[in-house]
XYZ file of C-alpha atoms in Angstrom:
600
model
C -55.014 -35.326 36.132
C -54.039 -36.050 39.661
C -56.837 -38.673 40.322
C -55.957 -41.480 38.122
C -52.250 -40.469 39.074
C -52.821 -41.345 43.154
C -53.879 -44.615 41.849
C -51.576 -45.930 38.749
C -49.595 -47.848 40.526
C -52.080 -50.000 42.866
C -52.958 -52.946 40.737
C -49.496 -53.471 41.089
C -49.071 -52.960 44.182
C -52.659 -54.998 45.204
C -51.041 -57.891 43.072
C -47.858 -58.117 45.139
C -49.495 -57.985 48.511
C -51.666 -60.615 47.665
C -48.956 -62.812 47.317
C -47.005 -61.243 50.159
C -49.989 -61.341 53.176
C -51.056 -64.842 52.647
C -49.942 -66.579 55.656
C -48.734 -69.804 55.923
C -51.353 -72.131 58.246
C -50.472 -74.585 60.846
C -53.453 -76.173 60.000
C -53.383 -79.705 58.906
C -54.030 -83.159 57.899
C -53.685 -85.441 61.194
C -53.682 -89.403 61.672
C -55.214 -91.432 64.411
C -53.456 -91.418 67.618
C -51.187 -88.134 65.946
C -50.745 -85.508 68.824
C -52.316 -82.049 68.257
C -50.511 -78.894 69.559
C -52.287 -76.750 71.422
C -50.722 -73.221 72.253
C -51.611 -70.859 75.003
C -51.616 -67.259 73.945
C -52.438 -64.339 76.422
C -54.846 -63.373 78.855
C -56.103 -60.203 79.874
C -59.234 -58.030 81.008
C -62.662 -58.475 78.987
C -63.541 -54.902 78.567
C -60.031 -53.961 77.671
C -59.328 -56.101 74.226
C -55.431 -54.573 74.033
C -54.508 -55.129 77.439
C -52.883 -58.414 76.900
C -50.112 -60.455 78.628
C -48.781 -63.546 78.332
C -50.158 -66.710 79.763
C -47.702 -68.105 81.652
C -47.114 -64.743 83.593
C -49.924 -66.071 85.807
C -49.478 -68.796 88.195
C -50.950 -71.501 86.070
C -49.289 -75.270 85.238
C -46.442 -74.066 82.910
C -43.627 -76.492 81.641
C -39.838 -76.235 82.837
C -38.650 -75.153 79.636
C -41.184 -72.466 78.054
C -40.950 -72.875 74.182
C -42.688 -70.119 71.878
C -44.157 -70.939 68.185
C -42.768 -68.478 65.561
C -45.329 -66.255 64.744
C -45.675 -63.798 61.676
C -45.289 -59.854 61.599
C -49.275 -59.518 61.859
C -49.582 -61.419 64.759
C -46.885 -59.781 66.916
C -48.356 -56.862 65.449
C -51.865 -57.850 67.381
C -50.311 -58.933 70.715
C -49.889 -62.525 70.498
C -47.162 -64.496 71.901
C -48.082 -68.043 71.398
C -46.043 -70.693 73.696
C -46.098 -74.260 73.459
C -48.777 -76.155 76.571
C -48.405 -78.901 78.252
C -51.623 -80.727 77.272
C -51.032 -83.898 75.740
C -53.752 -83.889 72.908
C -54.327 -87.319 70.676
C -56.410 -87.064 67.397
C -59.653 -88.642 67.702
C -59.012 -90.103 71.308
C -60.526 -89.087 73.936
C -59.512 -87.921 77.842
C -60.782 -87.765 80.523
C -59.946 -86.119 83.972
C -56.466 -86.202 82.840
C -53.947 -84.323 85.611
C -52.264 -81.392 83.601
C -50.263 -80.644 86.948
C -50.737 -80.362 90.837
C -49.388 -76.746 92.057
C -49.109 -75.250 95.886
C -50.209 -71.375 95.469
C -48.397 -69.149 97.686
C -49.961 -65.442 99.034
C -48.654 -63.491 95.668
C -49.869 -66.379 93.769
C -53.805 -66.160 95.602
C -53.183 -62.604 95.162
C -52.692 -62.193 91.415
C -55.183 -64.904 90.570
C -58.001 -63.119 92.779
C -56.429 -59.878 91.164
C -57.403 -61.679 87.619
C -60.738 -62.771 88.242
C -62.134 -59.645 89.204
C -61.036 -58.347 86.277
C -62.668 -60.616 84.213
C -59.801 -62.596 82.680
C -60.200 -64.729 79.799
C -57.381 -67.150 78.634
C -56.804 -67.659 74.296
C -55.870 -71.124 73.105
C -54.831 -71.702 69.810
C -55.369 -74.929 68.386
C -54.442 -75.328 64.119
C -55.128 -71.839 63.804
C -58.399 -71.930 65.829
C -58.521 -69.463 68.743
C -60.331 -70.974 72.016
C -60.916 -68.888 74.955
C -62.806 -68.947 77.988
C -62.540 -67.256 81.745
C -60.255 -67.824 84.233
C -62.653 -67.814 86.609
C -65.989 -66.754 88.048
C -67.297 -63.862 90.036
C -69.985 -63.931 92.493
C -71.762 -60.935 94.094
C -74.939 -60.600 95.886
C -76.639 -58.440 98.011
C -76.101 -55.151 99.826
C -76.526 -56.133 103.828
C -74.660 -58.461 103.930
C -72.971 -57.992 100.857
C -70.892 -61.174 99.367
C -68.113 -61.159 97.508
C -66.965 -64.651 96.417
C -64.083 -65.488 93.766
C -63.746 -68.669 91.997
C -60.865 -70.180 90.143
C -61.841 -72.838 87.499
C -59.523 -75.749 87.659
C -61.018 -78.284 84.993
C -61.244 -77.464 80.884
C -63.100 -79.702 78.836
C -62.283 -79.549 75.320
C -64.536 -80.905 72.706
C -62.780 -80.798 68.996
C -65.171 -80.817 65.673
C -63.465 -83.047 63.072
C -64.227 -84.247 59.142
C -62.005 -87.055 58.320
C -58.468 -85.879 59.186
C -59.057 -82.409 59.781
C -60.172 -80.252 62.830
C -63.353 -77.819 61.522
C -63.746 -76.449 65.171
C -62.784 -76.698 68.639
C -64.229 -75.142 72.153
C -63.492 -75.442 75.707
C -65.744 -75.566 78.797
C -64.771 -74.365 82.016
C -65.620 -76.239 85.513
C -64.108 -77.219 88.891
C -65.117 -74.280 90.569
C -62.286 -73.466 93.542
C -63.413 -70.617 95.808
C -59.878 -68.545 95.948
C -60.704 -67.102 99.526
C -60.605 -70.796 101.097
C -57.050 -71.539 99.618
C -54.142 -70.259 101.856
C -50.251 -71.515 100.955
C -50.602 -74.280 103.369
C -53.651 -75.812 101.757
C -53.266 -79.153 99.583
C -51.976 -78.525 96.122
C -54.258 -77.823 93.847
C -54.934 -80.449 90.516
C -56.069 -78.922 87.654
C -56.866 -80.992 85.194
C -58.410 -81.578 81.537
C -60.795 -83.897 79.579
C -61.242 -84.041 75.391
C -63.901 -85.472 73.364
C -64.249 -85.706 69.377
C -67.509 -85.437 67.761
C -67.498 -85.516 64.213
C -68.762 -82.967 61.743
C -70.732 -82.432 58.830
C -69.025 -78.843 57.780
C -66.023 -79.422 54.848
C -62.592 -77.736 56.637
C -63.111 -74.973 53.702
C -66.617 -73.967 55.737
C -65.190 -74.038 59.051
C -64.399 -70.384 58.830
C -67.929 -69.269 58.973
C -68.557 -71.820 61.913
C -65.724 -70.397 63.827
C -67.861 -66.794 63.458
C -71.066 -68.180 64.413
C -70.061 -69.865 67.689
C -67.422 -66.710 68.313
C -66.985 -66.509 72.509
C -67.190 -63.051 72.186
C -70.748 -61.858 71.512
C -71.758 -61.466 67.704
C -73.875 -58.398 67.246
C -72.770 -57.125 63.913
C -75.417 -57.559 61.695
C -76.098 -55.636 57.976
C -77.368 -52.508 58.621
C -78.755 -51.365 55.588
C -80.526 -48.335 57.833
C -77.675 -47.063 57.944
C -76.489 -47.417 54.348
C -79.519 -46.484 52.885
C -79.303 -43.106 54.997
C -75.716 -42.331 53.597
C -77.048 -43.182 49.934
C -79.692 -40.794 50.309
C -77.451 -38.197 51.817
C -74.814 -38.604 48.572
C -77.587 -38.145 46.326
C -79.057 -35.291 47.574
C -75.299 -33.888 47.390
C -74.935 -34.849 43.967
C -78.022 -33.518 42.802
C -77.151 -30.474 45.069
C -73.836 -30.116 42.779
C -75.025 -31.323 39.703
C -78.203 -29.873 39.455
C -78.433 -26.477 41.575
C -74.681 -25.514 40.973
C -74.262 -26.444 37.350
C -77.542 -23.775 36.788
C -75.354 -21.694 38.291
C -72.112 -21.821 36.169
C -74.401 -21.935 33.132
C -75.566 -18.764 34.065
C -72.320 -17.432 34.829
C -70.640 -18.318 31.930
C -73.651 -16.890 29.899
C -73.076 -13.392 31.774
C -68.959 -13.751 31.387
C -68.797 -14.707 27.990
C -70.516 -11.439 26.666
C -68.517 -8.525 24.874
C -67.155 -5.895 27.421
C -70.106 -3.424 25.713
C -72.891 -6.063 26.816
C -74.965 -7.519 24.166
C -76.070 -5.449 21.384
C -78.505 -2.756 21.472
C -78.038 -2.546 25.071
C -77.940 0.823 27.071
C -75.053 2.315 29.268
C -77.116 1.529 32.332
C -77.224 -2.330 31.072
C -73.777 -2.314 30.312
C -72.832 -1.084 33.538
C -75.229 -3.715 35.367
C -73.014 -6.287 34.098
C -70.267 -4.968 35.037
C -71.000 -5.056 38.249
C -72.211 -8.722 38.250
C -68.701 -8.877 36.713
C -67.270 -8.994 40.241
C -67.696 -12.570 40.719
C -65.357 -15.496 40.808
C -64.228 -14.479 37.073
C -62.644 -11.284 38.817
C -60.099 -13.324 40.312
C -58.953 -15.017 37.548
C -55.593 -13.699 37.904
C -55.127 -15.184 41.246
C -56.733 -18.057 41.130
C -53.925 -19.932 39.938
C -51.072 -18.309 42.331
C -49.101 -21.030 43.935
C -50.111 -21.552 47.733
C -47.670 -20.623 50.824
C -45.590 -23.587 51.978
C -45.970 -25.530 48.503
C -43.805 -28.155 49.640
C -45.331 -29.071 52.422
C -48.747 -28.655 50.871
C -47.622 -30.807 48.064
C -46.031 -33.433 50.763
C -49.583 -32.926 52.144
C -51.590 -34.404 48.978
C -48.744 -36.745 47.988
C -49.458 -38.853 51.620
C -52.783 -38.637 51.261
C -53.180 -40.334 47.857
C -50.763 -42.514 49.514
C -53.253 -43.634 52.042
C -55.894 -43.581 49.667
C -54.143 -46.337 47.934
C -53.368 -48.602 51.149
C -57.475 -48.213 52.289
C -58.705 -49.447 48.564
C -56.265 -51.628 48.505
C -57.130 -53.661 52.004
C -60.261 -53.460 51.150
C -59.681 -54.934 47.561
C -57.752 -57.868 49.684
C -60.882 -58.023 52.048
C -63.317 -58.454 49.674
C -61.404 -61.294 47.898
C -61.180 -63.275 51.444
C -57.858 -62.940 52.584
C -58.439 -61.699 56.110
C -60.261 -64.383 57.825
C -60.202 -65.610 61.435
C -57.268 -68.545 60.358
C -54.992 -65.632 59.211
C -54.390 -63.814 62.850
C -52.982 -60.961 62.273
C -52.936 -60.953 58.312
C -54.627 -57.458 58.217
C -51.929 -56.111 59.993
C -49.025 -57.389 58.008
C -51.446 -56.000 55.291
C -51.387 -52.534 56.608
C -47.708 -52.722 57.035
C -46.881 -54.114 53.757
C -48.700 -51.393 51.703
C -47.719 -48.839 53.943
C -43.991 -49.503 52.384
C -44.869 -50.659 48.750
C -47.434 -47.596 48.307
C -44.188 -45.210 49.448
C -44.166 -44.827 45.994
C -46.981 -42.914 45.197
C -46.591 -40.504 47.657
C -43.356 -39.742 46.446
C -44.222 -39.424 42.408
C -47.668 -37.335 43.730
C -45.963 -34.947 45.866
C -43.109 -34.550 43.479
C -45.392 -33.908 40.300
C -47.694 -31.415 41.853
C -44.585 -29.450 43.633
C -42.913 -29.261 40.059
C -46.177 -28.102 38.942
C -46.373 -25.233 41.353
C -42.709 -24.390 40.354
C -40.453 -26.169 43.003
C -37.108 -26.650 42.320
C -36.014 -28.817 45.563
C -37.286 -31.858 45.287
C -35.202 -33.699 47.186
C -36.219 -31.586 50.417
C -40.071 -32.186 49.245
C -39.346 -36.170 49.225
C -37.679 -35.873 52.931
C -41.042 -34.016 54.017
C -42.881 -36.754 51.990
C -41.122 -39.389 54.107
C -41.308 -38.246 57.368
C -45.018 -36.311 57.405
C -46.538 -39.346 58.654
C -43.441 -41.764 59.508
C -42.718 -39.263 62.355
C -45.987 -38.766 64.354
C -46.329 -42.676 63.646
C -42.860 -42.806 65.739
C -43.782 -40.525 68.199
C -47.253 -42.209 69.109
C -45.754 -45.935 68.978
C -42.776 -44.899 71.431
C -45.463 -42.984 74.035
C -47.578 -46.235 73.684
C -44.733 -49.020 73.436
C -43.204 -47.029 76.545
C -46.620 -47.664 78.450
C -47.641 -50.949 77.749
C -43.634 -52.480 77.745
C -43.993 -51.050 81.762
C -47.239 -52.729 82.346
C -45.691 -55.614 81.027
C -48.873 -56.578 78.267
C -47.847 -58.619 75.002
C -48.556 -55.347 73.099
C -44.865 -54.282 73.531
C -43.308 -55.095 70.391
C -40.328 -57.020 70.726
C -36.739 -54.961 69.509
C -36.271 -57.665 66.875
C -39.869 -56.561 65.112
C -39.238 -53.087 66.052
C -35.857 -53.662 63.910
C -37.832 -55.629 61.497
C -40.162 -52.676 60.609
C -37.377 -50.230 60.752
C -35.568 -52.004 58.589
C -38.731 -52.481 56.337
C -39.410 -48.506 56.112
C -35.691 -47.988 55.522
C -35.286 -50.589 52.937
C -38.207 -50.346 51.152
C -40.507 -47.396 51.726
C -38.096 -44.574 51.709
C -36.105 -45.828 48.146
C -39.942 -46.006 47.181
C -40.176 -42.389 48.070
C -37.381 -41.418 45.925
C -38.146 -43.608 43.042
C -41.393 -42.133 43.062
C -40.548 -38.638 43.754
C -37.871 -38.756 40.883
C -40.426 -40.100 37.982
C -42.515 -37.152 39.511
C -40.042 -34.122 39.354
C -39.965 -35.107 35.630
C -43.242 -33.033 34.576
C -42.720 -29.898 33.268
C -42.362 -27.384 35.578
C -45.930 -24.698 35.629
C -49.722 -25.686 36.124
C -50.363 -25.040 32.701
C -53.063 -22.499 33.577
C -56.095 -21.171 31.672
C -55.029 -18.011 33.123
C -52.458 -15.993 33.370
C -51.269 -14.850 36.976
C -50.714 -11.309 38.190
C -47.362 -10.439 39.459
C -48.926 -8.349 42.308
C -51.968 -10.223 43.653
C -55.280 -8.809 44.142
C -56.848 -7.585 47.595
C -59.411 -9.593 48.778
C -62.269 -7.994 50.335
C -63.984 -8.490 53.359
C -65.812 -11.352 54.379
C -68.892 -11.752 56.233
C -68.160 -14.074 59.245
C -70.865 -16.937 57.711
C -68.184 -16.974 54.751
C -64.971 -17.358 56.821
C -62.801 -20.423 56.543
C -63.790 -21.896 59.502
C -67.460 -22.273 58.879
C -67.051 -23.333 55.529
C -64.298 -26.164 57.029
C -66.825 -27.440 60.463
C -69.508 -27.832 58.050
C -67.740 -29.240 54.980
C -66.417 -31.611 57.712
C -69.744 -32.418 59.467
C -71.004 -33.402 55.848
C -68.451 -35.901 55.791
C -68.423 -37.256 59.109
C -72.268 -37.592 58.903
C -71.726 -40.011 55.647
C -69.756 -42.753 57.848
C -70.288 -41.806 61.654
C -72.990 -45.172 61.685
C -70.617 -47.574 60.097
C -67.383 -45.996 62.103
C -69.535 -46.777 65.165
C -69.095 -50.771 63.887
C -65.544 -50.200 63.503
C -64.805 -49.530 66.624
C -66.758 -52.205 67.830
C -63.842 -54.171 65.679
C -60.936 -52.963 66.687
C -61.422 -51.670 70.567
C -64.462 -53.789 71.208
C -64.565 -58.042 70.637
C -65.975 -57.839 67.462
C -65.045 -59.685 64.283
C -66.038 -57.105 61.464
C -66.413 -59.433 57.846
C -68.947 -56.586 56.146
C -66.507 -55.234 53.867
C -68.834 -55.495 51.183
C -70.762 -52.670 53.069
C -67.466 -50.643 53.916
C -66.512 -50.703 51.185
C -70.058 -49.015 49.748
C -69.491 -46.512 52.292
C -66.230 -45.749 51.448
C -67.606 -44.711 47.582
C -69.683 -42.406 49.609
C -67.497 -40.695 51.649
C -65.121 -39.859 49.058
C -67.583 -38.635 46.451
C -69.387 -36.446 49.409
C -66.408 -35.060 50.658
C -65.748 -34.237 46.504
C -69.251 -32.464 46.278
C -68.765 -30.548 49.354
C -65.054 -29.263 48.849
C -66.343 -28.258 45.320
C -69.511 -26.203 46.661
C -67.117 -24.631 49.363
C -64.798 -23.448 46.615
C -67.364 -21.908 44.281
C -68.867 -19.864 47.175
C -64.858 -18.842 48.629
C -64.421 -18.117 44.465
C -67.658 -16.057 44.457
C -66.851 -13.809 47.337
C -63.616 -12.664 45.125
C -61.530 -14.847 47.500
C -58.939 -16.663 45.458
C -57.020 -18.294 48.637
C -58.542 -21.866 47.541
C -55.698 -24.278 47.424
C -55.720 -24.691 51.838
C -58.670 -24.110 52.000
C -59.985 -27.130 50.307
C -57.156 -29.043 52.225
C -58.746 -27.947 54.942
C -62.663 -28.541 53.716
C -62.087 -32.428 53.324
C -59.487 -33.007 56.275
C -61.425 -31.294 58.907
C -63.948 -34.364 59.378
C -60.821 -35.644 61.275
C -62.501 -33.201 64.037
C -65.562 -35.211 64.266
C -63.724 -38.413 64.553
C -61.538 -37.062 67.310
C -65.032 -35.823 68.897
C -66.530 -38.973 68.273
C -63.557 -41.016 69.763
C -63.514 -39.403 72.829
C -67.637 -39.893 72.979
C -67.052 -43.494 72.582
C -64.527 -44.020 74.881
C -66.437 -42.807 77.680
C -69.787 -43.420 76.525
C -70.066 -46.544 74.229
C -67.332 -48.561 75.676
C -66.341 -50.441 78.780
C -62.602 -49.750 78.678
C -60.796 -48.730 81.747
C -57.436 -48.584 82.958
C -54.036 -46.469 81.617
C -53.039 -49.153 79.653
C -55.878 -48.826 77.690
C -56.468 -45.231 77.385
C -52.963 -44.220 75.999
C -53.180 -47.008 73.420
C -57.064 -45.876 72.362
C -55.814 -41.695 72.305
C -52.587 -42.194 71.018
C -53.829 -44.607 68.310
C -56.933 -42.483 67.280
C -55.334 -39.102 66.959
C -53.280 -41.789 64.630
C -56.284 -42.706 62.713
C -57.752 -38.734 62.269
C -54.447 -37.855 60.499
C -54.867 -40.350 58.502
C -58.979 -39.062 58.017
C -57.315 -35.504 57.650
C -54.242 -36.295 54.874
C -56.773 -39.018 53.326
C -59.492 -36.260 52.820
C -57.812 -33.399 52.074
C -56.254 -35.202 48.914
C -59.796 -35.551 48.055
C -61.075 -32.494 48.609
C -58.088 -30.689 46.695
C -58.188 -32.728 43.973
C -62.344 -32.378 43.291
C -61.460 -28.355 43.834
C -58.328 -28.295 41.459
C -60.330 -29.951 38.670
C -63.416 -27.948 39.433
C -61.105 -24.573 38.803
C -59.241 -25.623 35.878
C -62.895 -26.267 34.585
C -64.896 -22.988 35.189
C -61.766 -21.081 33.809
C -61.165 -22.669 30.643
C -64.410 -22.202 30.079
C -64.870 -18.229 29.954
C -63.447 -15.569 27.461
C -60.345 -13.520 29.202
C -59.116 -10.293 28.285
């Protein structure tokens, strides 16, 4: 019953989003001669994609009066801080060599732009929603003895625009002028840097030019379908399936043959028969009287479940919106105001989910189980964002959010995701009160007996969770690419698949754990199958940290507090997601094998 529950209200939810996330474009219809705005963004290290800062913090032509473009939630949310340039950009005419501005560098000034190009700055345009980047500048190395070390400034962009009729398809800039930086002291000439444009005209409709933008990205395109991969997780979830379906329903058949006979055995049988089965009596049916005994900490344990059907919701739902087109490279930032948006409107179901299964293990305070709802992931979330926003506001990067968004998603949470809670949580304390058991419980509970160390909790967990993790650590390995690397990930078709996957493996395997715990007379099952889905968060941790130092070129604090603080982030959400999962295959897998035997 608590499956289609988690997800009753996300049509609705999916429907309002989708109206919600679309954001408006800049892009438009222009007339010959019409000027074209072209914004610079940020600039910041190659290798490290969320070490950002703003454009003009370098010592580059800037105009008196700096004048930013209002920009949605989901692109603060991704570091940009778009400003208004001082190139003077005509539709459809051409420049050439035109003098942006002539500026005298002092020392700091050499300094910080030597600084930059040895990092491997790159600059980010934005012209009608198109991003153009290129590098600051160039590098040049060679040799050992002598070694040389020269640094280059470019001084000249050429821009070359892609137009059908009145509408810009695609844009690009080239970079030349080549100024070697260790030649330039404060008293040399001022430097002129300076821009051309061309227009060529196109044969791709302005509804096509997303897929053009992909194609010609300026960050290397490697992504490809990887149906290796998929086809290995397929084979995996079938093998678990048939594992399950095939192996382990042999099983209960067997065991409800043997459980369902009369206490004397079957007839004509002997004493020593009849006391045979009893002693193959001391299976999971033996603990039928605790099997149903509410768990320690039920509040939190409901809180728990209820936030992980929560996320559930918000990871079918984006990639519901994915699927239908709605994050594209023209919306910056849209997944993000995504993310947000359903964080808040799905408030609701971890409120009525928490609420109905705490009523259902006989809670009374309900209003303390919606508070825990609220704040189980609102306060790590806190906690992480004000280590990280602390770092990267002192490096001074465009990933600090501004107080008015920090107020803005305060007042979001406070507004709209708490009352959420509550209206959820109060339809949820509604149910009656009991599990509504196939068995009765025991007022004094059983003793368990010992357990070989092969059967202990955390074997069954590291291996549950390796099953998992083993169903999505290929495609996670593409995410990452996305979201720390300079990627642009459009296979949700395939993510999707895999998601299927991972929840119906992590299902099979929290099931099989529970019928072995349940055969060894161990009734302790509710954390435990918490536990057996959530603890493939431990493999993603592992496999963060692997591709941190390993996989990726990322370097720098800046960069490391915002990876670690935003992937222990992203196994919580693995371990809440999961273990919603996992308890809910287990809870209908009991409820099943003990309606489903005679009891005395």
């Amino acid at each position: 019953q608590l499956l289609p529950t988690m997800l009753v209200p996300l049509f609705t939810v999916l429907g309002l989003c989708l109206a919600l996330c679309q954001t408006a474009h800049s892009a438009g219809h222009y007339s010959s001669g019409s000027p074209v705005p072209i914004y610079v963004n940020k600039v910041g290290p190659y290798y490290n994609p969320h070490e950002t800062y703003h454009y003009y913090e370098l010592p580059v032509c800037r105009p008196d009066t700096i004048v930013h473009k209002s920009m949605s939630l989901g692109e603060l949310l991704d570091g940009d801080r778009m400003a208004v340039s001082m190139f003077n950009v005509k539709f459809s005419l051409p420049a050439t060599n035109t003098l942006l501005c002539s500026k005298t560098l002092t020392e700091s000034d050499l300094a910080r732009l030597r600084s930059a190009v040895e990092d491997l700055y790159y600059f980010e345009f934005v012209v009608d929603d198109i991003p153009v980047r290129g590098f600051l500048g160039h590098l040049e190395e060679a040799g050992l003895v002598p070694h040389t070390h020269r640094v280059y400034l470019w001084t000249h962009l050429d821009f070359k625009f892609y137009y059908k009729n009145d509408r810009i398809v695609y844009a690009s800039v080239a970079t030349s002028g080549k100024v070697d930086l260790d030649e330039i002291t404060p008293a040399s000439p001022a430097l002129r840097f300076t821009y051309s444009v061309s227009w060529v005209p196109s044969a791709v409709s302005f509804e096509d030019r997303a897929q053009l933008i992909r194609d010609t990205s300026f960050f290397p395109k490697s992504l490809e379908i990887h149906w290796l991969s998929v086809i290995n997780s397929l084979v995996l979830v079938a093998l678990l399936i048939a594992f399950v379906s095939v192996i382990l329903c042999r099983i209960l058949r067997r065991d409800f043959a043997r459980y369902n006979l009369d206490d004397e055995g079957p007839v004509g049988s002997t004493a020593a028969e009849a006391a045979s089965l009893d002693e193959d009596n001391l299976g999971w049916k033996s603990v039928h009287a605790d099997v149903f005994r509410p768990p320690g900490h039920k509040c939190f344990y409901s809180a728990v479940v209820g936030v992980g059907a929560q996320f559930l919701s918000i990871v079918t739902g984006l990639l519901g919106m994915a699927l239908l087109g709605l994050f594209n490279v023209h919306n910056h930032g849209s997944m993000n105001s995504a993310c947000v948006l359903l964080y808040a409107l799905t408030s609701g179901v971890a409120g009525f989910v928490s609420c109905r299964l705490f009523r259902q293990l006989g809670g009374e305070r309900w209003v303390r189980n919606v508070l825990i709802t609220s704040a189980l992931f609102a306060v790590p979330l806190f906690l992480v964002w004000a280590v990280v926003n602390s770092v990267v506001w002192a490096y001074g990067t465009t990933q600090a959010l501004p107080w008015s968004t920090v107020l803005l998603l305060l007042s979001l949470w406070l507004l709209v995701g708490f009352p959420l809670t509550i209206v959820g949580g109060s339809f949820g304390k509604r149910v009656p009160a009991g599990l509504d058991a196939p068995c009765r419980t025991r007022n004094i509970a059983r003793e368990i007996p010992p357990l070989p160390c092969y059967k202990s909790w955390p074997v069954h967990c590291l291996i549950s969770g390796f099953l998992s993790f083993s169903a999505v650590s290929v495609e996670l390995y593409y995410v990452y690419a996305t979201v720390w690397g300079r990627q642009h990930y459009s296979l949700y078709g395939i993510l999707t698949l895999v998601y299927v996957i991972l929840l119906f493996v992590t299902a099979c395997v929290s099931v099989t754990t529970t019928y072995f715990q349940l055969s060894a007379e161990d009734y302790r099952w509710w954390w435990r199958s918490l536990f057996s889905g959530g603890s493939a968060s431990l493999f993603v941790l592992a496999y963060s940290v692997y591709y941190y130092f390993w996989r990726a070129s990322m370097s720098g604090a800046v960069q490391a507090v915002q990876f670690f603080g935003y992937s222990l982030l992203l196994c919580y959400v693995f371990f809440l997601s999961l273990g919603a999962v996992s308890f809910a295959a287990s809870f209908r897998f009991v409820r099943y094998i003990y309606a489903n035997i005679k009891m005395d």
